[in-house]
Amino acid sequence: GGTTVNFTDGRLWIGMMAAAARVGDLRRHLSCALHSAPLSTTLPEGEGDVRLDAEAAELSGDEFAALLRSIGFDAADFGDSVGFELFPTRVSIVEVAGDEMVLRTWSPGRTVIERRLR
């Protein structure tokens, strides 16, 4: 099964089926990464490849149910689901700009670092 990613009231959180291997992985090691790659095999100009590294904290059943309700779902329909709040530790974006590849990286408390490669 997939992992659902949401932003609610400034909180980044994910939900997944309780039996998913990812749940056990996150319970053992709270670091994770979300990766959103473009569908094409090349990076057309203006379309980036994003990676978000984060620390996860498991949400209580009540917190998770409240977040599900806040986005219009009945928590009862997700009885065997688990939620985690994510706290970003680094965000990286790779984009194509003309004949260059541009890598931008941000971490909390730091400015954006940009590198350009030809």
Coordinates of C-alpha atoms in Angstrom, one line a residue:
G1 CA 0.0 0.0 0.0
G2 CA 0.9 3.6 -0.4
T3 CA 1.7 6.3 2.1
T4 CA -0.5 9.4 2.1
V5 CA 1.2 12.7 2.7
N6 CA -0.7 15.7 4.1
F7 CA -0.1 19.3 5.4
T8 CA -2.6 20.4 8.0
D9 CA -2.4 23.6 10.0
G10 CA 1.4 23.8 9.4
R11 CA 1.9 20.1 10.3
L12 CA 3.4 17.6 7.9
W13 CA 2.1 14.1 8.5
I14 CA 1.7 10.7 6.8
G15 CA -0.7 7.9 7.1
M16 CA -0.4 4.2 6.2
M17 CA -1.9 0.8 6.9
A18 CA -0.8 -0.5 10.2
A19 CA 0.5 -3.8 8.6
A20 CA 2.8 -1.9 6.2
A21 CA 6.5 -2.7 6.6
R22 CA 7.1 1.1 6.7
V23 CA 5.3 1.3 10.1
G24 CA 7.7 -1.2 11.7
D25 CA 10.7 0.6 10.0
L26 CA 9.6 3.9 11.4
R27 CA 9.0 2.5 14.9
R28 CA 12.6 1.1 14.9
H29 CA 14.3 4.1 13.3
L30 CA 12.5 7.4 13.3
S31 CA 14.5 8.9 10.4
C32 CA 12.8 8.7 7.0
A33 CA 12.8 10.3 3.5
L34 CA 10.1 11.2 1.1
H35 CA 11.0 11.4 -2.5
S36 CA 8.9 12.9 -5.3
A37 CA 10.5 12.2 -8.7
P38 CA 9.0 13.5 -11.9
L39 CA 7.3 10.9 -14.0
S40 CA 9.6 11.3 -17.0
T41 CA 13.1 9.8 -17.1
T42 CA 14.6 13.3 -17.8
L43 CA 14.1 16.5 -15.8
P44 CA 12.4 19.0 -18.2
E45 CA 13.1 22.6 -17.4
G46 CA 10.9 23.9 -14.5
E47 CA 10.1 20.4 -13.2
G48 CA 12.1 19.3 -10.1
D49 CA 13.0 16.2 -8.2
V50 CA 12.3 16.7 -4.4
R51 CA 13.6 14.8 -1.4
L52 CA 12.6 15.6 2.1
D53 CA 14.5 14.0 5.0
A54 CA 12.7 14.0 8.3
E55 CA 12.4 12.7 11.8
A56 CA 9.0 11.0 12.5
A57 CA 6.9 10.9 15.6
E58 CA 4.0 8.4 15.8
L59 CA 0.7 10.1 16.4
S60 CA -1.7 8.9 19.1
G61 CA -4.9 7.4 17.8
D62 CA -6.9 10.5 18.8
E63 CA -4.4 12.9 17.1
F64 CA -4.5 10.8 13.9
A65 CA -8.3 10.6 13.9
A66 CA -8.5 14.4 14.4
L67 CA -6.1 15.0 11.5
L68 CA -8.1 12.6 9.3
R69 CA -11.4 14.5 10.2
S70 CA -9.7 17.8 9.4
I71 CA -9.2 16.8 5.8
G72 CA -12.7 15.4 5.4
F73 CA -12.3 11.7 6.2
D74 CA -14.2 9.6 8.8
A75 CA -11.5 8.2 11.0
A76 CA -13.6 5.0 11.5
D77 CA -12.9 4.2 7.8
F78 CA -9.2 4.1 8.6
G79 CA -9.3 1.9 11.7
D80 CA -6.2 -0.1 11.0
S81 CA -4.1 2.9 9.9
V82 CA -1.3 4.6 11.6
G83 CA -0.1 8.2 11.4
F84 CA 3.3 9.9 11.9
E85 CA 4.1 13.6 12.1
L86 CA 7.2 14.5 10.2
F87 CA 9.8 17.1 11.2
P88 CA 12.0 18.1 8.2
T89 CA 15.8 17.9 8.8
R90 CA 16.7 18.6 5.1
V91 CA 14.9 19.4 1.8
S92 CA 16.7 19.0 -1.5
I93 CA 15.4 20.0 -4.9
V94 CA 17.1 19.2 -8.2
E95 CA 16.0 21.1 -11.3
V96 CA 17.2 21.7 -14.8
A97 CA 17.8 25.3 -15.8
G98 CA 19.0 25.8 -19.3
D99 CA 22.2 23.7 -19.7
E100 CA 22.7 23.4 -15.9
M101 CA 21.5 21.1 -13.2
V102 CA 20.6 23.1 -10.1
L103 CA 20.7 21.6 -6.6
R104 CA 19.1 23.6 -3.7
T105 CA 19.3 22.3 -0.2
W106 CA 17.7 23.7 3.0
S107 CA 18.0 22.6 6.6
P108 CA 16.2 24.2 9.6
G109 CA 18.1 27.1 10.9
R110 CA 20.2 27.5 7.8
T111 CA 19.9 29.4 4.5
V112 CA 19.3 27.7 1.2
I113 CA 22.5 26.4 -0.4
E114 CA 22.5 26.3 -4.2
R115 CA 25.0 24.4 -6.4
R116 CA 25.0 24.6 -10.2
L117 CA 26.5 21.8 -12.4
R118 CA 27.1 21.9 -16.1

